[in-house]
Tab-separated table of C-alpha atoms in Angstrom:
chain	number	residue	atom	x	y	z
A	20	MET	CA	68.804	73.913	142.118
A	21	THR	CA	65.262	73.095	143.375
A	22	VAL	CA	65.063	69.994	141.440
A	23	SER	CA	67.502	67.514	140.089
A	24	LEU	CA	68.380	67.338	136.182
A	25	GLU	CA	67.339	63.743	136.034
A	26	GLN	CA	63.863	64.809	137.196
A	27	LEU	CA	63.802	67.512	134.625
A	28	GLN	CA	64.788	65.340	131.836
A	29	ARG	CA	61.707	63.125	132.247
A	30	CYS	CA	59.324	66.280	131.904
A	31	HIS	CA	57.419	66.745	128.468
A	32	VAL	CA	56.743	70.451	128.631
A	33	ALA	CA	58.276	73.524	130.070
A	34	VAL	CA	56.395	76.673	130.860
A	35	ASP	CA	57.363	80.266	131.932
A	36	LEU	CA	54.280	82.117	133.152
A	37	GLY	CA	55.364	85.728	133.293
A	38	ALA	CA	53.326	88.869	134.197
A	39	ALA	CA	53.910	90.192	130.612
A	40	ARG	CA	54.367	86.841	128.408
A	41	THR	CA	53.584	83.343	128.701
A	42	ARG	CA	56.036	80.983	126.794
A	43	VAL	CA	55.809	77.128	126.314
A	44	TYR	CA	58.499	74.824	125.240
A	45	VAL	CA	57.657	71.296	124.410
A	46	LYS	CA	60.444	68.374	124.370
A	47	GLY	CA	61.233	67.584	120.763
A	48	LEU	CA	59.265	70.579	119.305
A	49	GLY	CA	61.065	73.738	120.896
A	50	LEU	CA	59.415	77.021	121.843
A	51	VAL	CA	55.706	76.686	120.550
A	52	VAL	CA	54.043	79.600	122.584
A	53	ASP	CA	55.411	83.071	123.160
A	54	GLU	CA	52.278	85.364	123.629
A	55	PRO	CA	51.276	88.164	125.897
A	56	SER	CA	49.772	86.797	129.442
A	57	VAL	CA	46.298	88.412	128.673
A	58	ALA	CA	42.953	87.140	128.096
A	59	ALA	CA	39.541	88.943	127.075
A	60	VAL	CA	36.384	87.531	128.641
A	61	ASN	CA	32.539	88.257	127.911
A	62	THR	CA	31.228	89.009	131.376
A	63	ARG	CA	27.572	88.243	130.292
A	64	THR	CA	28.351	84.719	129.123
A	65	GLY	CA	31.678	83.961	130.730
A	66	SER	CA	33.115	82.962	127.368
A	67	LEU	CA	36.547	83.562	126.324
A	68	ILE	CA	36.865	85.965	123.393
A	69	ALA	CA	40.454	86.357	122.885
A	70	VAL	CA	43.972	85.290	124.366
A	71	GLY	CA	47.766	86.533	123.589
A	72	ALA	CA	48.399	89.416	121.275
A	73	LEU	CA	44.686	89.906	120.242
A	74	ALA	CA	43.592	90.264	123.734
A	75	GLU	CA	46.425	92.660	124.424
A	76	GLN	CA	45.313	94.953	121.615
A	77	MET	CA	41.742	95.046	123.161
A	78	THR	CA	43.090	96.754	126.403
A	79	GLY	CA	41.586	100.102	127.066
A	80	ARG	CA	39.437	99.632	123.839
A	81	THR	CA	36.522	97.154	124.932
A	82	PRO	CA	32.831	97.853	125.618
A	83	GLU	CA	31.792	97.469	129.532
A	84	TYR	CA	30.778	93.877	129.115
A	85	ILE	CA	34.160	92.663	128.027
A	86	ARG	CA	37.033	92.537	130.633
A	87	VAL	CA	40.605	92.164	129.718
A	88	ALA	CA	42.110	89.997	132.447
A	89	ARG	CA	45.812	89.436	133.283
A	90	PRO	CA	45.908	86.180	135.240
A	91	VAL	CA	49.857	86.471	135.910
A	92	SER	CA	51.025	89.242	138.166
A	93	GLY	CA	54.728	89.599	139.395
A	94	GLY	CA	55.487	85.866	137.961
A	95	THR	CA	52.758	84.543	140.344
A	96	VAL	CA	49.458	83.159	139.134
A	97	VAL	CA	46.637	85.275	140.774
A	98	ASP	CA	43.826	83.740	138.632
A	99	ILE	CA	44.268	79.956	138.304
A	100	GLU	CA	41.100	79.255	136.209
A	101	MET	CA	41.806	82.042	133.875
A	102	ALA	CA	45.453	81.280	133.590
A	103	GLN	CA	44.515	77.451	132.672
A	104	ARG	CA	41.946	78.613	130.023
A	105	MET	CA	44.477	81.069	128.573
A	106	LEU	CA	47.092	78.273	128.289
A	107	ARG	CA	44.619	75.852	126.684
A	108	HIS	CA	43.852	78.262	123.824
A	109	LEU	CA	47.320	79.341	123.545
A	110	LEU	CA	48.437	75.801	123.105
A	111	GLY	CA	45.569	74.755	120.616
A	112	ASP	CA	43.695	71.605	119.935
A	113	LYS	CA	46.597	69.743	118.039
A	114	LEU	CA	49.112	70.238	120.592
A	115	ARG	CA	46.986	69.533	123.308
A	116	ARG	CA	46.004	66.155	121.754
A	117	GLN	CA	49.628	65.368	121.291
A	118	LEU	CA	50.395	66.171	124.854
A	119	ARG	CA	47.400	64.059	126.221
A	120	ARG	CA	49.032	61.033	124.515
A	121	LYS	CA	51.580	60.948	127.124
A	122	PRO	CA	51.116	58.284	129.560
A	123	ARG	CA	52.316	60.288	132.545
A	124	LEU	CA	52.596	63.971	131.416
A	125	ARG	CA	55.337	65.773	133.557
A	126	ALA	CA	55.755	69.761	133.402
A	127	ALA	CA	58.491	71.967	134.518
A	128	ALA	CA	57.788	75.694	135.482
A	129	CYS	CA	59.683	78.813	136.364
A	130	THR	CA	58.930	80.520	139.599
A	131	PRO	CA	60.440	83.789	140.983
A	132	HIS	CA	63.332	83.458	143.447
A	133	GLU	CA	61.803	82.966	147.141
A	134	ALA	CA	58.376	82.704	145.945
A	135	ASP	CA	56.042	81.808	148.838
A	136	PRO	CA	54.361	78.281	148.947
A	137	LEU	CA	50.987	79.791	147.859
A	138	ALA	CA	52.505	81.041	144.767
A	139	GLN	CA	54.194	77.839	143.980
A	140	ARG	CA	50.976	75.966	144.568
A	141	ALA	CA	49.252	78.268	142.201
A	142	THR	CA	51.746	77.450	139.460
A	143	VAL	CA	51.313	73.716	140.197
A	144	GLU	CA	47.484	73.719	140.112
A	145	THR	CA	47.505	75.516	136.870
A	146	LEU	CA	49.536	72.949	135.063
A	147	VAL	CA	47.718	70.088	136.830
A	148	GLY	CA	44.407	71.439	135.607
A	149	LEU	CA	45.952	71.199	132.050
A	150	GLY	CA	46.578	67.321	132.566
A	151	ALA	CA	50.191	67.360	134.241
A	152	ARG	CA	50.458	64.532	136.587
A	153	ARG	CA	53.685	65.868	138.098
A	154	VAL	CA	55.017	69.384	138.164
A	155	GLU	CA	58.600	70.429	138.724
A	156	LEU	CA	59.445	73.943	139.809
A	157	VAL	CA	62.721	75.699	138.857
A	158	ASP	CA	64.142	78.960	140.180
A	159	THR	CA	63.882	81.619	137.224
A	160	LEU	CA	67.322	82.901	137.904
A	161	ILE	CA	68.742	79.383	137.358
A	162	ALA	CA	66.685	78.752	134.074
A	163	ALA	CA	67.544	81.893	132.746
A	164	ALA	CA	71.475	81.497	133.552
A	165	VAL	CA	71.444	78.286	131.890
A	166	GLY	CA	69.260	79.756	128.860
A	167	CYS	CA	71.909	82.427	128.157
A	168	GLY	CA	74.852	79.845	128.287
A	169	LEU	CA	76.456	80.683	131.873
A	170	PRO	CA	78.608	77.970	133.444
A	171	VAL	CA	76.066	77.500	136.291
A	172	GLU	CA	77.559	74.098	137.307
A	173	GLN	CA	80.959	75.190	137.691
A	174	PRO	CA	82.632	76.577	140.786
A	175	THR	CA	82.938	80.030	139.370
A	176	ALA	CA	80.770	83.128	140.119
A	177	THR	CA	78.089	84.311	137.621
A	178	MET	CA	75.912	87.049	138.400
A	179	ILE	CA	72.565	87.527	136.477
A	180	MET	CA	69.977	90.071	136.576
A	181	ALA	CA	66.409	89.067	135.290
A	182	CYS	CA	64.618	92.318	134.478
A	183	GLY	CA	60.999	91.442	134.074
A	184	ALA	CA	57.758	93.588	133.612
A	185	ALA	CA	56.693	93.484	137.217
A	186	THR	CA	60.050	92.583	139.244
A	187	THR	CA	63.781	92.808	138.879
A	188	GLN	CA	65.583	89.639	140.575
A	189	ILE	CA	69.487	89.770	140.877
A	190	ALA	CA	71.624	86.631	141.888
A	191	VAL	CA	74.963	85.389	142.276
A	192	LEU	CA	75.311	81.739	141.177
A	193	SER	CA	77.836	78.902	141.904
A	194	LEU	CA	77.900	75.200	141.481
A	195	GLY	CA	74.455	75.076	140.394
A	196	SER	CA	73.018	76.961	143.215
A	197	ILE	CA	72.090	80.662	144.311
A	198	VAL	CA	74.745	82.000	146.785
A	199	THR	CA	72.880	85.220	147.329
A	200	ALA	CA	69.935	86.909	145.569
A	201	VAL	CA	67.318	89.678	145.844
A	202	ARG	CA	63.854	90.374	144.555
A	203	ILE	CA	62.865	93.847	143.895
A	204	PRO	CA	59.396	94.907	143.087
A	205	VAL	CA	60.342	97.149	140.267
A	206	GLY	CA	60.248	96.240	136.557
A	207	GLY	CA	59.517	97.559	133.109
A	208	ASN	CA	55.844	98.348	134.002
A	209	ALA	CA	57.258	100.647	136.954
A	210	ILE	CA	59.491	102.503	134.421
A	211	ASP	CA	56.676	102.938	131.972
A	212	GLU	CA	54.522	104.161	134.804
A	213	ALA	CA	57.123	106.787	135.929
A	214	ILE	CA	57.040	108.337	132.570
A	215	ILE	CA	53.482	108.315	132.083
A	216	GLN	CA	53.098	110.102	135.575
A	217	HIS	CA	55.712	112.518	134.696
A	218	LEU	CA	53.910	113.474	131.539
A	219	ARG	CA	50.625	113.972	133.450
A	220	GLN	CA	52.031	116.080	136.221
A	221	HIS	CA	54.224	118.302	134.080
A	222	HIS	CA	52.343	118.257	130.744
A	223	GLU	CA	48.898	117.353	131.684
A	224	LEU	CA	48.899	114.898	128.987
A	225	LEU	CA	47.331	111.186	129.140
A	226	LEU	CA	49.028	108.601	127.090
A	227	PRO	CA	46.902	105.909	125.380
A	228	SER	CA	47.893	102.525	126.885
A	229	GLN	CA	48.295	100.530	123.568
A	230	SER	CA	48.637	102.896	120.527
A	231	VAL	CA	52.203	104.134	121.791
A	232	ARG	CA	55.019	102.782	123.779
A	233	PRO	CA	55.559	105.631	125.973
A	234	LEU	CA	59.126	104.372	127.020
A	235	GLN	CA	60.280	103.986	123.445
A	236	LEU	CA	58.822	107.313	122.345
A	237	ALA	CA	60.107	109.182	125.377
A	238	LEU	CA	63.559	107.728	124.987
A	239	HIS	CA	63.776	108.237	121.192
A	240	GLY	CA	66.265	105.533	120.987
A	241	ASN	CA	68.926	107.214	123.044
A	242	GLY	CA	67.812	105.598	126.423
A	243	LEU	CA	69.526	107.076	129.547
A	244	GLN	CA	72.358	108.277	127.765
A	245	LEU	CA	73.010	111.917	127.600
A	246	THR	CA	73.455	112.010	123.785
A	247	GLY	CA	70.513	112.496	121.350
A	248	PRO	CA	67.771	115.092	120.955
A	249	ALA	CA	67.031	117.584	123.869
A	250	LEU	CA	63.330	117.505	122.970
A	251	THR	CA	60.941	114.714	121.895
A	252	ASP	CA	57.376	115.111	120.403
A	253	ILE	CA	54.712	113.027	122.220
A	254	HIS	CA	51.232	112.594	121.217
A	255	GLY	CA	48.269	112.025	123.762
A	256	ARG	CA	45.052	113.275	125.201
A	257	ASP	CA	44.849	116.652	127.191
A	258	VAL	CA	43.793	116.016	130.753
A	259	ALA	CA	41.518	118.984	130.984
A	260	THR	CA	39.770	119.093	127.509
A	261	GLY	CA	40.140	115.459	126.523
A	262	LEU	CA	41.346	116.540	123.027
A	263	ALA	CA	44.383	115.060	121.054
A	264	ARG	CA	47.495	117.199	121.768
A	265	THR	CA	51.056	116.934	120.941
A	266	VAL	CA	53.621	118.208	123.398
A	267	GLN	CA	57.602	118.634	123.084
A	268	VAL	CA	59.078	116.824	126.134
A	269	ASP	CA	62.426	117.492	127.778
A	270	THR	CA	64.355	114.175	127.458
A	271	ALA	CA	66.560	114.986	130.388
A	272	ALA	CA	63.330	115.372	132.565
A	273	VAL	CA	62.214	112.135	131.477
A	274	ARG	CA	65.640	110.348	132.195
A	275	GLN	CA	65.337	112.057	135.771
A	276	ALA	CA	61.774	110.505	136.071
A	277	ILE	CA	63.065	107.127	135.110
A	278	ASN	CA	65.988	107.198	137.349
A	279	THR	CA	63.695	107.162	140.592
A	280	PRO	CA	62.696	103.334	140.127
A	281	LEU	CA	65.834	102.544	138.845
A	282	THR	CA	67.786	103.669	142.096
A	283	ALA	CA	66.120	100.651	143.604
A	284	VAL	CA	67.557	98.087	141.009
A	285	LEU	CA	71.115	99.639	141.655
A	286	ASP	CA	70.635	99.302	145.487
A	287	GLY	CA	69.579	95.495	144.939
A	288	VAL	CA	72.817	95.126	142.928
A	289	GLY	CA	74.892	96.663	145.838
A	290	LYS	CA	73.037	94.514	148.498
A	291	VAL	CA	73.767	91.320	146.439
A	292	LEU	CA	77.642	92.210	146.158
A	293	ARG	CA	77.741	92.927	149.799
A	294	ASP	CA	76.315	89.751	150.605
A	295	CYS	CA	78.596	87.810	148.272
A	296	PRO	CA	81.655	86.015	149.651
A	297	PRO	CA	85.019	87.918	148.610
A	298	ASP	CA	86.330	84.968	146.513
A	299	LEU	CA	83.029	85.043	144.156
A	300	VAL	CA	83.142	88.940	144.113
A	301	ALA	CA	86.604	88.633	142.573
A	302	ASP	CA	85.263	86.355	139.792
A	303	LEU	CA	82.694	88.896	139.041
A	304	ALA	CA	85.025	91.705	138.331
A	305	ASP	CA	86.198	89.874	135.390
A	306	ARG	CA	82.939	88.132	134.214
A	307	GLY	CA	80.554	91.021	134.981
A	308	ILE	CA	76.770	90.888	135.169
A	309	MET	CA	74.564	89.200	132.556
A	310	MET	CA	71.193	90.925	132.018
A	311	VAL	CA	68.153	88.790	130.803
A	312	GLY	CA	64.336	89.593	130.603
A	313	GLY	CA	62.510	91.901	128.253
A	314	SER	CA	63.347	95.086	130.465
A	315	ALA	CA	66.881	94.484	129.737
A	316	LEU	CA	66.452	96.010	126.210
A	317	LEU	CA	65.741	99.357	127.906
A	318	PRO	CA	68.145	101.493	126.030
A	319	GLY	CA	71.085	102.752	128.334
A	320	LEU	CA	70.250	100.500	131.270
A	321	ASP	CA	73.309	98.478	130.768
A	322	GLN	CA	75.458	101.503	130.637
A	323	MET	CA	74.029	102.836	133.950
A	324	LEU	CA	75.077	99.544	135.577
A	325	ARG	CA	78.470	99.842	134.194
A	326	ASP	CA	78.857	103.328	135.592
A	327	ALA	CA	77.322	102.397	138.984
A	328	THR	CA	79.311	99.284	139.503
A	329	GLY	CA	82.441	99.513	137.427
A	330	MET	CA	82.018	95.882	136.167
A	331	PRO	CA	81.443	94.662	132.625
A	332	VAL	CA	77.793	94.305	131.836
A	333	HIS	CA	76.390	92.036	128.961
A	334	ILE	CA	72.800	91.556	127.453
A	335	ALA	CA	71.796	88.111	126.640
A	336	GLU	CA	71.429	87.158	122.860
A	337	ARG	CA	67.729	86.524	123.369
A	338	PRO	CA	67.095	88.202	126.751
A	339	ASP	CA	63.318	87.720	126.686
A	340	VAL	CA	63.290	84.029	126.364
A	341	CYS	CA	66.242	82.851	128.296
A	342	SER	CA	64.256	81.353	131.063
A	343	VAL	CA	62.129	78.994	129.003
A	344	LEU	CA	65.080	78.148	126.692
A	345	GLY	CA	67.066	77.299	129.893
A	346	LEU	CA	64.389	74.920	130.973
A	347	GLY	CA	64.172	73.452	127.633
A	348	ALA	CA	67.904	72.840	127.759
A	349	MET	CA	67.441	70.888	131.079
A	350	LEU	CA	64.449	68.891	129.462
A	351	ASP	CA	66.599	67.871	126.439
A	352	GLY	CA	69.430	66.703	128.745
A	353	LYS	CA	71.819	69.422	127.287
A	354	ILE	CA	73.132	70.324	130.845
A	355	GLN	CA	75.231	67.931	132.715
A	356	PRO	CA	75.861	68.307	136.337
A	357	MET	CA	79.426	68.675	137.783
A	358	VAL	CA	80.180	65.288	139.259
A	359	LEU	CA	81.931	65.366	142.610
A	360	ASN	CA	83.447	61.930	143.569
A	361	PRO	CA	83.830	61.429	147.227
A	362	LEU	CA	87.521	61.054	148.246
A	363	ALA	CA	88.619	57.469	148.707
A	364	GLY	CA	89.354	56.724	152.428
């Protein structure tokens, strides 16, 4: 763990700045913010028009003087000022006044595995700009493992896969630390993009970015499994004429389009298992893989992993909020470290 549990228990607020959603946990209050990481700005005046869900609805629907910005990409803050403004509005005046009363406000934040120093500094500066005197950074994988109830502090292997919007992180944990891990630049967005490109190339159809969720429509609730209807109706805009059009799409072809980005995820699982000590792999054969993150709910992804690895695969009870709930559990002192007493000489 990058920081001790004792230091985390002194923190007042925990923040998970994700590419898709921003979540804030306040000590004593619980999860207070769970909104899309989006902000809409008036480029003429520089004023903020909307944040969160309302700003996300504006994507692709705004006049030219309104810009919809995403200040977080791949778990890394790419626009510090915009991220600060977005967080201020998401927290609201009442909650910000409550946090400002803390004499020395401490914050904890999730960072992707092996995040470079610049990415870590951007996260720290974002929270310092909101009034935090000290910021503790915790690896997303450890926070997510704690949030879904895995025995992270025990000397047994636990394997976790964090499926985010922009990246997928896979790790084996033991004794509160990461034994081996890999970070793959493929997430839910890449899967959606694969479907959009397939429909454009083979059906000359453009999908609206917000009015439909292409992944859900194309999979039609049956995911990557072979069962279900062979054809699915999808509505969009014709590439040539610009008119609205409905096409029947072969779901088997859609599955094939999805398999391309998912192959990289399966390769990452194999790499982690190859780099893992044999004793821990033996534990994993019984315990299996725990999936967290919003993209873990992709229908059929868990079955694909079972078929590829032969190991049990579980999806966390609330996979999308595991990271911030894990940080919150550390703040509230619910996690106790394993005490190793030195042997008496």
